[in-house]
PDB file of C-alpha atoms and ligand atoms in Angstrom:
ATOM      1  CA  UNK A  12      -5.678  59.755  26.966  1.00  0.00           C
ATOM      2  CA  UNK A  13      -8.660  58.227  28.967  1.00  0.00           C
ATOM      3  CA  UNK A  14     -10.507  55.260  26.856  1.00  0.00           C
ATOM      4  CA  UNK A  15     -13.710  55.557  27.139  1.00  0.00           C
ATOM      5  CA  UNK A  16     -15.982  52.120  28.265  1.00  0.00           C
ATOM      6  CA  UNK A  17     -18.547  51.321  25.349  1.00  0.00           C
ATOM      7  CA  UNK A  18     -20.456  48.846  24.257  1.00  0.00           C
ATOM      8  CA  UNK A  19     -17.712  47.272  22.288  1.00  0.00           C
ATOM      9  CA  UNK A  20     -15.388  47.167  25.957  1.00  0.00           C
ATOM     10  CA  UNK A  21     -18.090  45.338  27.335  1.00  0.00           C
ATOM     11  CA  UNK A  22     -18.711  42.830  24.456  1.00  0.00           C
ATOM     12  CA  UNK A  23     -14.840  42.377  24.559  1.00  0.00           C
ATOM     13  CA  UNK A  24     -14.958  41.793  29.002  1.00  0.00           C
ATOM     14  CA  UNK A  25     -17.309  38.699  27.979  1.00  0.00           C
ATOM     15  CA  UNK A  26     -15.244  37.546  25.363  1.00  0.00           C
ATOM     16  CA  UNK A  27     -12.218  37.774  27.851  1.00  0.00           C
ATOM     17  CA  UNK A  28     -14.250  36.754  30.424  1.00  0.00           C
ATOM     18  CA  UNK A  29     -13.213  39.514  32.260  1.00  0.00           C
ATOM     19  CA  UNK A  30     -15.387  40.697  34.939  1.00  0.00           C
ATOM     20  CA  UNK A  31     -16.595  44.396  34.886  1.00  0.00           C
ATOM     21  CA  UNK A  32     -17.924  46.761  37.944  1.00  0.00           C
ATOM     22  CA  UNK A  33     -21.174  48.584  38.129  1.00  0.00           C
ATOM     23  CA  UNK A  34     -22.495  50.903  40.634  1.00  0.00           C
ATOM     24  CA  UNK A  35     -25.608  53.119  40.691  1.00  0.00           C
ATOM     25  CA  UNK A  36     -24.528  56.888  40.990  1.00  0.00           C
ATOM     26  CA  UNK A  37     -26.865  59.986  41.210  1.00  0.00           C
ATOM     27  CA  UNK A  38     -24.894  63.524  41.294  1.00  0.00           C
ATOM     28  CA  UNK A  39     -22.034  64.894  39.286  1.00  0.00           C
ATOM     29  CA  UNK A  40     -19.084  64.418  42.427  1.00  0.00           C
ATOM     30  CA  UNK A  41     -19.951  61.263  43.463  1.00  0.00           C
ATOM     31  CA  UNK A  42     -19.944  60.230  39.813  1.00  0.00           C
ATOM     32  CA  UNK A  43     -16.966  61.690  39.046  1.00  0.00           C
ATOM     33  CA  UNK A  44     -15.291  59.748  42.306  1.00  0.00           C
ATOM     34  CA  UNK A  45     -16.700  56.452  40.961  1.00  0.00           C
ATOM     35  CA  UNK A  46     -15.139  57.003  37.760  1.00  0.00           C
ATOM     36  CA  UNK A  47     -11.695  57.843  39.417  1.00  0.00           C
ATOM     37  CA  UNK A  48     -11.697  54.492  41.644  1.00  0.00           C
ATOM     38  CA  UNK A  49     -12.085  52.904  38.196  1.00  0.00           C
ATOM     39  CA  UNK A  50     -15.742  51.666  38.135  1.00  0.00           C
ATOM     40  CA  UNK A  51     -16.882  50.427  34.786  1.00  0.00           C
ATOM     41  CA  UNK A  52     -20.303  51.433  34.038  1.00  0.00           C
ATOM     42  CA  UNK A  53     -22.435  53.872  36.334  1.00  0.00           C
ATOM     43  CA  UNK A  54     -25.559  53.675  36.618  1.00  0.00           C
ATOM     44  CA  UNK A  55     -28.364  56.280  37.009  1.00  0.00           C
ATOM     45  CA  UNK A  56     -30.253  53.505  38.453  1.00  0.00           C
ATOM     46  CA  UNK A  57     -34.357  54.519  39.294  1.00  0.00           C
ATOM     47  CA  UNK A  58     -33.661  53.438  43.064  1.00  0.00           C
ATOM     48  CA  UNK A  59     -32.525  57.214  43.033  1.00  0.00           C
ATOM     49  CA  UNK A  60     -36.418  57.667  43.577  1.00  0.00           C
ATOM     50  CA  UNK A  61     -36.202  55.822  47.117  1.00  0.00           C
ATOM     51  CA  UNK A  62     -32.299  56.571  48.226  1.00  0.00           C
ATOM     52  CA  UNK A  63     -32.276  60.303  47.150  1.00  0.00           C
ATOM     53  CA  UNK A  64     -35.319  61.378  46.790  1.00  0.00           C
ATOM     54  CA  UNK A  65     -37.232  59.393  49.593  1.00  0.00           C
ATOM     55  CA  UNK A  66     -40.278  57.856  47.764  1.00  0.00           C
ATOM     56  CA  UNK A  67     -42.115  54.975  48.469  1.00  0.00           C
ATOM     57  CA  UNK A  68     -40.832  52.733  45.562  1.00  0.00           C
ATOM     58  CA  UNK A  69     -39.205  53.368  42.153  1.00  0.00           C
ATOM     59  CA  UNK A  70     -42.574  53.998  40.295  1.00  0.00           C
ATOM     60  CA  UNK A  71     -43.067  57.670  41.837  1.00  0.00           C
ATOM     61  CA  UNK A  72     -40.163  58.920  39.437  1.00  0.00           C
ATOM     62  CA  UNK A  73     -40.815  60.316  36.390  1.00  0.00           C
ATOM     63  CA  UNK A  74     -37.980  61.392  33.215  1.00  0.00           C
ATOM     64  CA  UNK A  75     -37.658  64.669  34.415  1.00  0.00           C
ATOM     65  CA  UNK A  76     -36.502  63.917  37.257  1.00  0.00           C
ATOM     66  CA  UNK A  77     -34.349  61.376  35.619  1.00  0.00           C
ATOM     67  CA  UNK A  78     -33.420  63.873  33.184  1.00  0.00           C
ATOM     68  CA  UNK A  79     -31.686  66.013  35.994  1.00  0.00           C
ATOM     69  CA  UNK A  80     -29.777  63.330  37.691  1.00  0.00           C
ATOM     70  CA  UNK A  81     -28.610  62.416  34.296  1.00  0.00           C
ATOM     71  CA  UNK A  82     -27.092  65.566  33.155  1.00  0.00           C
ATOM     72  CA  UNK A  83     -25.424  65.703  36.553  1.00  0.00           C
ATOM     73  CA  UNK A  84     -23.985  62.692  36.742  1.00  0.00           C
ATOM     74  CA  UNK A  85     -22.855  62.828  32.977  1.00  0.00           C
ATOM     75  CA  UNK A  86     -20.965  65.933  33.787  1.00  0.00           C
ATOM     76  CA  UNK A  87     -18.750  63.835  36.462  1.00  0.00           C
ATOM     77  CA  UNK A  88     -17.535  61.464  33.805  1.00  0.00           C
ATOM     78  CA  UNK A  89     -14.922  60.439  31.609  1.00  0.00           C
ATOM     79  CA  UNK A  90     -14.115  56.823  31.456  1.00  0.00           C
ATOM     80  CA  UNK A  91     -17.038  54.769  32.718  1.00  0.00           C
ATOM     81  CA  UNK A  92     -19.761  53.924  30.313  1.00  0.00           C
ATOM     82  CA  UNK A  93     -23.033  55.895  31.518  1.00  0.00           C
ATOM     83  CA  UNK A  94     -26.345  54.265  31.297  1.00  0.00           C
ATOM     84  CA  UNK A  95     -29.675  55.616  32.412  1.00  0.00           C
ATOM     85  CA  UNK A  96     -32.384  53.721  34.224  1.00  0.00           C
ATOM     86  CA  UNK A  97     -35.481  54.671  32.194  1.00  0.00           C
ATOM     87  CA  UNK A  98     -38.675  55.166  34.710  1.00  0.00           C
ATOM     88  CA  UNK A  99     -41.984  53.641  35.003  1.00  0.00           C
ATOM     89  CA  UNK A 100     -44.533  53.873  31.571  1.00  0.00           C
ATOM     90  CA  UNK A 101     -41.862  56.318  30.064  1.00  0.00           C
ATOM     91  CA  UNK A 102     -41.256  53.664  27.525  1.00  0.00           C
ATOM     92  CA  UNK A 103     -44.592  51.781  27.810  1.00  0.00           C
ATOM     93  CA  UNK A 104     -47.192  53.675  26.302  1.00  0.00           C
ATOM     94  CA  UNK A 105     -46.333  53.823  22.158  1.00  0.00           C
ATOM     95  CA  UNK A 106     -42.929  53.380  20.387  1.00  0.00           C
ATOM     96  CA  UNK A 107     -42.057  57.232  19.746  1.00  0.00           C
ATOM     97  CA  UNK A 108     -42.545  58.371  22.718  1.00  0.00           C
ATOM     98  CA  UNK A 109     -40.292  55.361  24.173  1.00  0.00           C
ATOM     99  CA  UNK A 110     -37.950  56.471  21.523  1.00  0.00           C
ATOM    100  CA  UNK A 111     -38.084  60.259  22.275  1.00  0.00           C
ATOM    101  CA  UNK A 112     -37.879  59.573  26.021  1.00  0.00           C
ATOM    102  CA  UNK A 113     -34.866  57.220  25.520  1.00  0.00           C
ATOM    103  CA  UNK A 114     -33.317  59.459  22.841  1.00  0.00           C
ATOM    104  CA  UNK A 115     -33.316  62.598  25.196  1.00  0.00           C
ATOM    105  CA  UNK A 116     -31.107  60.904  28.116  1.00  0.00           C
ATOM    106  CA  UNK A 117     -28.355  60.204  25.403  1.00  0.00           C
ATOM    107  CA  UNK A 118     -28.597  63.528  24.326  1.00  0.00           C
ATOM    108  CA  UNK A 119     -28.250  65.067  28.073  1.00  0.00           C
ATOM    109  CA  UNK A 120     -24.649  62.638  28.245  1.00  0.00           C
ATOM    110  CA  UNK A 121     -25.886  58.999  28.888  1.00  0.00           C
ATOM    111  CA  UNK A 122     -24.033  56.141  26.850  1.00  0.00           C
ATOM    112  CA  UNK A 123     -26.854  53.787  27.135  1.00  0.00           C
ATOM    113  CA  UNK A 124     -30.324  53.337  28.660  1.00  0.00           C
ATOM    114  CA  UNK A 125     -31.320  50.211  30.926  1.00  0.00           C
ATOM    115  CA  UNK A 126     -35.044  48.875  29.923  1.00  0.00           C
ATOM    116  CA  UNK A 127     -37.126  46.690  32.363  1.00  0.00           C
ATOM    117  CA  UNK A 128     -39.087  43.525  31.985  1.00  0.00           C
ATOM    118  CA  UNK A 129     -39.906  41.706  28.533  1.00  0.00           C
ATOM    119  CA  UNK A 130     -42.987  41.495  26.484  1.00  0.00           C
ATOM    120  CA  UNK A 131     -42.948  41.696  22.790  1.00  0.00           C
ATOM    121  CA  UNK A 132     -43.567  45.744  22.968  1.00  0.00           C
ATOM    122  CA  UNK A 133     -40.049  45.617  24.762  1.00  0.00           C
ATOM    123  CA  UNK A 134     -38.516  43.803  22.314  1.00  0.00           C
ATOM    124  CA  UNK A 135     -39.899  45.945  19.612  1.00  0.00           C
ATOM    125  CA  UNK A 136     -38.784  48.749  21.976  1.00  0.00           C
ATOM    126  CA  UNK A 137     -35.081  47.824  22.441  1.00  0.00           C
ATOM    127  CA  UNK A 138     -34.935  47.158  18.740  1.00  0.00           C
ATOM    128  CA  UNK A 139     -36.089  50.750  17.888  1.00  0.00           C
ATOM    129  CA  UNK A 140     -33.544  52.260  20.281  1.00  0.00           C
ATOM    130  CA  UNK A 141     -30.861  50.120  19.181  1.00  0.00           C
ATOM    131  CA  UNK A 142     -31.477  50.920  15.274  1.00  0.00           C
ATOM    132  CA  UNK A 143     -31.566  54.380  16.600  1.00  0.00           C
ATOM    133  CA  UNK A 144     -27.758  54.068  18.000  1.00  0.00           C
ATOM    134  CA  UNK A 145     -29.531  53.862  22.047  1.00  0.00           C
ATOM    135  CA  UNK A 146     -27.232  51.115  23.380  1.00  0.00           C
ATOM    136  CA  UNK A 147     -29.837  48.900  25.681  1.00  0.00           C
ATOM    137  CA  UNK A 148     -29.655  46.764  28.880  1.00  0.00           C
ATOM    138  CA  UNK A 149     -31.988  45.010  29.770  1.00  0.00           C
ATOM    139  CA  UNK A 150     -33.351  43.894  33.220  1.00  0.00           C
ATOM    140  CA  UNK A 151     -34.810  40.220  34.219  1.00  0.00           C
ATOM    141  CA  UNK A 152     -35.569  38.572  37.189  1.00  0.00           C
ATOM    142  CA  UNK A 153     -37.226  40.711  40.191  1.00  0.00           C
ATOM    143  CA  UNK A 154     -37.775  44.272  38.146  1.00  0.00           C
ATOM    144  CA  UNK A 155     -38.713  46.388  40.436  1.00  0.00           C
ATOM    145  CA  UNK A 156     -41.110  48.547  38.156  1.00  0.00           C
ATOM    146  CA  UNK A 157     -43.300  45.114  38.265  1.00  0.00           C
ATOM    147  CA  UNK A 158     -43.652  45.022  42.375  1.00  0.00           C
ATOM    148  CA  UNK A 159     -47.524  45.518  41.921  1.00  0.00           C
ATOM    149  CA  UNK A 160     -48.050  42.286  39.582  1.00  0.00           C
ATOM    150  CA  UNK A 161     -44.699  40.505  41.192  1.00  0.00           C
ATOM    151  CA  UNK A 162     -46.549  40.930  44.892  1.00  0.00           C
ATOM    152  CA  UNK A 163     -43.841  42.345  46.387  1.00  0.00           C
ATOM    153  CA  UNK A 164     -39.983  41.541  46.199  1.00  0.00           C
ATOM    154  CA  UNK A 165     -39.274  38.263  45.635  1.00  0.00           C
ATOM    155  CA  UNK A 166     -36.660  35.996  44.238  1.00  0.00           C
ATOM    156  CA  UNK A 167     -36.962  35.075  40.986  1.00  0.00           C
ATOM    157  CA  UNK A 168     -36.289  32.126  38.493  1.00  0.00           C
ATOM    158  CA  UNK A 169     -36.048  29.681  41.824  1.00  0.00           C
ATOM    159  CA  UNK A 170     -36.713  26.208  39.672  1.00  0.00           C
ATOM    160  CA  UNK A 171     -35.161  24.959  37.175  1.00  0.00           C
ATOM    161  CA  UNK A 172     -38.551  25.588  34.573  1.00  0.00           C
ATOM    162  CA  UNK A 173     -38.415  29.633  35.783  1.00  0.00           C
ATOM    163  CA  UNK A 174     -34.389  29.508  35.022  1.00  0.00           C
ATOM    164  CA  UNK A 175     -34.858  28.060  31.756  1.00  0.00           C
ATOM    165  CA  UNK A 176     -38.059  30.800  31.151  1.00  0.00           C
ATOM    166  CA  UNK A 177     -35.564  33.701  31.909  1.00  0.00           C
ATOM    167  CA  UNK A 178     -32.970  32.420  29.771  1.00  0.00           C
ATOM    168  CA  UNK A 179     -35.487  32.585  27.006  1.00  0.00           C
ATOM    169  CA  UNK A 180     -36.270  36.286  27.800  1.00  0.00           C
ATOM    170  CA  UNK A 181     -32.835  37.116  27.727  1.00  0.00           C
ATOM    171  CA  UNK A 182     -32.064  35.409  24.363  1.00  0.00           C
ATOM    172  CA  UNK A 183     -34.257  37.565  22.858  1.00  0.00           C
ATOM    173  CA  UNK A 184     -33.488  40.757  24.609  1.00  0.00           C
ATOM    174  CA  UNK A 185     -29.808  39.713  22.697  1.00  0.00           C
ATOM    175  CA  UNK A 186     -31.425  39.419  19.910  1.00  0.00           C
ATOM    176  CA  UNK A 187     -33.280  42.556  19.908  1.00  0.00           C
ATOM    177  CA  UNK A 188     -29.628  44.206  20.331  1.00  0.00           C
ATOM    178  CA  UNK A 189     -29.498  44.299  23.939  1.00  0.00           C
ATOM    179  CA  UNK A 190     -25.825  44.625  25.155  1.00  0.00           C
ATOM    180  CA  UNK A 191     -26.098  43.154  28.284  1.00  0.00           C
ATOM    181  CA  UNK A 192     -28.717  42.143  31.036  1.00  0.00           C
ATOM    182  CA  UNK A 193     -29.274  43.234  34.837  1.00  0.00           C
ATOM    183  CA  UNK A 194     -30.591  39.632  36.755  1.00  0.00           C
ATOM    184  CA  UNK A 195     -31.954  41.252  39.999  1.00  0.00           C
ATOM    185  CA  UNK A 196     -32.441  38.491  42.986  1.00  0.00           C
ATOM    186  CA  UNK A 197     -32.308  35.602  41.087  1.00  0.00           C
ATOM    187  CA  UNK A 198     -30.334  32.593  42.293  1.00  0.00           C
ATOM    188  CA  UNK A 199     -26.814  32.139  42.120  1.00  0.00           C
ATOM    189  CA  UNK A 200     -27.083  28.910  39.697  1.00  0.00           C
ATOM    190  CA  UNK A 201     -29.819  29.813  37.528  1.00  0.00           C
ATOM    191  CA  UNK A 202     -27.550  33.018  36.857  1.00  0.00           C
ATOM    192  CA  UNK A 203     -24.973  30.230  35.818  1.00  0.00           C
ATOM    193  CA  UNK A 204     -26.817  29.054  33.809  1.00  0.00           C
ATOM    194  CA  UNK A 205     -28.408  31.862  32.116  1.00  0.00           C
ATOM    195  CA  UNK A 206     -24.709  33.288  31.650  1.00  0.00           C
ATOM    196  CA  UNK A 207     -23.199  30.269  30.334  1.00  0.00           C
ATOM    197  CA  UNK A 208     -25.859  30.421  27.700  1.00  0.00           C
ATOM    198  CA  UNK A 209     -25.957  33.908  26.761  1.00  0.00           C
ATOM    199  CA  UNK A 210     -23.495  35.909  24.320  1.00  0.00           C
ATOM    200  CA  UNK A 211     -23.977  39.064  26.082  1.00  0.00           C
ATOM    201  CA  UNK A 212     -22.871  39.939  29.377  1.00  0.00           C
ATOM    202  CA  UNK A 213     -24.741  39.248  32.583  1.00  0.00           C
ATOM    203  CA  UNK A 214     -24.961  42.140  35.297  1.00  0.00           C
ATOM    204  CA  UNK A 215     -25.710  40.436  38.727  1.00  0.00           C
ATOM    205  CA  UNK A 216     -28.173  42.614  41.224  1.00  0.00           C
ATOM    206  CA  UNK A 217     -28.041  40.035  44.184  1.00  0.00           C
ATOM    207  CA  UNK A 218     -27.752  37.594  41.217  1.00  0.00           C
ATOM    208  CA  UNK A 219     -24.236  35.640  42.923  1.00  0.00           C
ATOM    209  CA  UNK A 220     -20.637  35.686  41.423  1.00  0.00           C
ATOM    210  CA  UNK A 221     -20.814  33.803  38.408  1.00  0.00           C
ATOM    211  CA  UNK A 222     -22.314  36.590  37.025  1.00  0.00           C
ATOM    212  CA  UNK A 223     -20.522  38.832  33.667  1.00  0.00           C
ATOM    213  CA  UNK A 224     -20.031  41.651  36.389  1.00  0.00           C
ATOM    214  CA  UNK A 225     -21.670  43.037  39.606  1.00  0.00           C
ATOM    215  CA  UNK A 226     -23.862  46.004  40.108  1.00  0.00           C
ATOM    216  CA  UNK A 227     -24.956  47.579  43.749  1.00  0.00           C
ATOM    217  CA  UNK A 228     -26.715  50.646  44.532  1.00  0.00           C
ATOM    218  CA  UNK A 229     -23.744  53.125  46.162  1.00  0.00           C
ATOM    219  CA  UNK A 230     -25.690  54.455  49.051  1.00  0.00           C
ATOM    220  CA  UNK A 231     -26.077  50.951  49.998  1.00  0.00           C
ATOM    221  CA  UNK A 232     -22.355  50.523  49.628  1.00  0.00           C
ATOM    222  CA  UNK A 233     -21.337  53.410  51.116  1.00  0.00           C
ATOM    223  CA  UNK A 234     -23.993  52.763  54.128  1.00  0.00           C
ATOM    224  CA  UNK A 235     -25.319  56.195  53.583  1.00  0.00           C
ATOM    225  CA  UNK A 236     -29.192  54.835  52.599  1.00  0.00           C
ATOM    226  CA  UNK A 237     -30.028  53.101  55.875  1.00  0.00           C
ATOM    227  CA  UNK A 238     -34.282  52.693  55.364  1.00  0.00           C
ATOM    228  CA  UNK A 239     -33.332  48.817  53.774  1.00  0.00           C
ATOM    229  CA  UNK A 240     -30.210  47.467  53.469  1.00  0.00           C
ATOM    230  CA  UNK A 241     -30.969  43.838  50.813  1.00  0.00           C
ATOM    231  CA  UNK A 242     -28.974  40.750  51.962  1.00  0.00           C
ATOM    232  CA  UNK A 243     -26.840  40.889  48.757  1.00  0.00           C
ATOM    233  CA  UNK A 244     -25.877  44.561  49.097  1.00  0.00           C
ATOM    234  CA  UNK A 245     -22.152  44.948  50.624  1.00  0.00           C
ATOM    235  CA  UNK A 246     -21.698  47.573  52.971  1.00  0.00           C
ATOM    236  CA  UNK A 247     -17.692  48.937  52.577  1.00  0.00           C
ATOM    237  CA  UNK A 248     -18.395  52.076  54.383  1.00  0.00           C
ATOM    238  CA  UNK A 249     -20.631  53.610  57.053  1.00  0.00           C
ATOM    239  CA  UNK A 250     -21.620  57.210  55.438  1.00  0.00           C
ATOM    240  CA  UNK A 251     -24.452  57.357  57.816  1.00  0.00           C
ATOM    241  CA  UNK A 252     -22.256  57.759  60.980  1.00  0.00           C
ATOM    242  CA  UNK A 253     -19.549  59.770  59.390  1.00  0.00           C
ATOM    243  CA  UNK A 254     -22.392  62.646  58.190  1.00  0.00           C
ATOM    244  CA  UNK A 255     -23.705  62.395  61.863  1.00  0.00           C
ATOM    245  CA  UNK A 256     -20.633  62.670  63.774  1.00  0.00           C
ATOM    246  CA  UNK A 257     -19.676  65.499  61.028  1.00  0.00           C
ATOM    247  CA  UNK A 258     -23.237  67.474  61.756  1.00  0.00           C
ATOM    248  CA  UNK A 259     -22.949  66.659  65.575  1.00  0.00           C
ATOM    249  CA  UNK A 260     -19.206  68.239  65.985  1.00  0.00           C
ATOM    250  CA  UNK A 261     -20.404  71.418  63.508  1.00  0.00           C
ATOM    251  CA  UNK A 262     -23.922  71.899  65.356  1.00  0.00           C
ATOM    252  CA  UNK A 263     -21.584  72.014  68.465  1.00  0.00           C
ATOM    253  CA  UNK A 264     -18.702  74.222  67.163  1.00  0.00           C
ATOM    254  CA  UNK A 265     -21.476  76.566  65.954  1.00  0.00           C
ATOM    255  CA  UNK A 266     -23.374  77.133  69.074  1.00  0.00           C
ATOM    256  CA  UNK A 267     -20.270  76.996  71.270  1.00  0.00           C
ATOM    257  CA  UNK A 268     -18.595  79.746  69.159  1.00  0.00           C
ATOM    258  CA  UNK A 269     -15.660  77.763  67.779  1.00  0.00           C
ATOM    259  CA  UNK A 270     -16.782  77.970  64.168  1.00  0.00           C
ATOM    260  CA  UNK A 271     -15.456  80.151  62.874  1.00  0.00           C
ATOM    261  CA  UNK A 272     -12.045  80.241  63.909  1.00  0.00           C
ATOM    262  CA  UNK A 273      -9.254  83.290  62.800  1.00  0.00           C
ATOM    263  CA  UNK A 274      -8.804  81.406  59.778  1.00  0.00           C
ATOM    264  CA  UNK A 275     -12.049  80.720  58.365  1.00  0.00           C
ATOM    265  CA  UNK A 276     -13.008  84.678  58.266  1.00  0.00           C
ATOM    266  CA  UNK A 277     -11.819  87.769  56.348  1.00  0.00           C
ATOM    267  CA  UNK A 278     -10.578  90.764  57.915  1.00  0.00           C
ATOM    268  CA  UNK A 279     -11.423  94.205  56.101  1.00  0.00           C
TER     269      UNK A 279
HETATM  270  O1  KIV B  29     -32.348  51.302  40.015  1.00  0.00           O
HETATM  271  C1  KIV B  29     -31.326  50.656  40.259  1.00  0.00           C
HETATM  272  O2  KIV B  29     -30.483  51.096  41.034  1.00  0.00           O
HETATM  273  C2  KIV B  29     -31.172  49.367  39.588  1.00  0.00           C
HETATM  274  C3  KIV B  29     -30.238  48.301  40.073  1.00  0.00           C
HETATM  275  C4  KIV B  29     -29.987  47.286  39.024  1.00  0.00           C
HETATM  276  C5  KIV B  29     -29.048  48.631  40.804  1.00  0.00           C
HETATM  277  O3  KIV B  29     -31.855  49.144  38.634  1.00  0.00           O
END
């Protein structure tokens, strides 16, 4: 019987302090190979709007879109917890449509939902969902949604001050019912410090190791996104080659005649 990662296996990884594994996933096999190699949560992270569908930045993807790769990555799981990225202004504009936005990804198979930034409409927002029974992350430090009043991507929480100002966010994103927090590019001991001080689990995005647990986008781990590659992402593959050579030696075998061979046909 698989056991299935919730939010009460995460609480219990922090009280253990037992690190956990995250990794962005956007389609129903690779998904279903994450979960197999034993990754913890997945994540139908909004880089999917740069890595698989080629835009400019995150903020060109919308929830239907979302909606798709949701369903499809659901599908591929069993054990890891499933959380959905939620897009640029589908949460911002009023608190039922934030609701009915975040509401529809848990019922197309996501566990969770992962909510950027904080303001006290967020707060209000994360409350709703979590009174609702929408488990939340939340996101601080570089959110990517923000690049236009961030001015571009940039480290975050660099002096002690902006450490202790992130912190604060975060306490009351825990308070609000968030479950745990994604701290994109921040520095390795402000994340120290902001996990030392939290009761709910830090997710490190280029955030160092001292982090709750670690999440990386899985084209960048694979090497299969090759546009950007950010100093903090690991590369344990090289997809990018391995699709070439496999297109080179099939573009060859086609046009010199070798594919198909006697066994790859059916005889009347
Ligand atoms: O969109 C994304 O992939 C993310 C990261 C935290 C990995 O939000």
């Amino acid at each position: 019987m698989i056991k299935k990662v919730t939010v009460k296996t995460i609480r219990k990884f922090k009280e253990n302090k037992e690190k956990f594994s995250a990794l962005t996933a956007y389609d129903y096999s690779t998904a279903k190979y994450l979960d197999e190699a034993g990754i913890d949560l997945i994540l139908i992270g909004d880089s999917l709007a740069m890595v698989a569908l080629g835009y400019e930045t995150t903020n060109s993807i919308g929830v239907e879109e979302m909606s798709i790769f949701t369903k499809a990555v659901a599908k591929g799981v069993k054990r890891a917890m499933v959380i959905t990225d939620m897009p640029f202004l589908s949460y911002h504009t009023d608190i039922p449509t934030a609701i009915k936005n975040c509401g529809n990804m848990i019922k197309l198979g996501a566990n969770g939902v992962k909510i950027e930034g904080y303001s006290e409409y967020i707060l209000e927002v994360i409350k709703r969902c979590v009174d609702s029974g929408i488990p939340v992350v939340g996101h601080l430090g570089f959110t990517p949604q923000f690049l236009n009043t961030l001015g571009g991507y940039r480290i975050q929480g660099k002096t002690q001050e902006a450490a202790e100002e992130i912190l604060r966010q975060a306490k009351e994103l825990e308070k609000a019912g968030a479950f745990a927090v994604v701290l994109e590019m921040v520095p390795q001991e402000s994340a120290k410090y902001i996990t030392e001080n939290l009761k709910i689990s830090t997710i490190s995005c280029g955030a160092g190791k001292y982090c709750d647990a670690q999440v990386l986008v899985s084209d960048d781990v694979f090497g299969k996104y090759s546009d950007f590659t950010p100093k903090f992402a690991r590369k344990y593959g090289d997809m990018k080659e391995f699709i070439l050579n496999c297109a080179k030696q099939y573009n060859e075998d086609v046009k010199s005649g070798k594919f198909p061979s006697e066994n790859e046909i059916f005889q009347i």
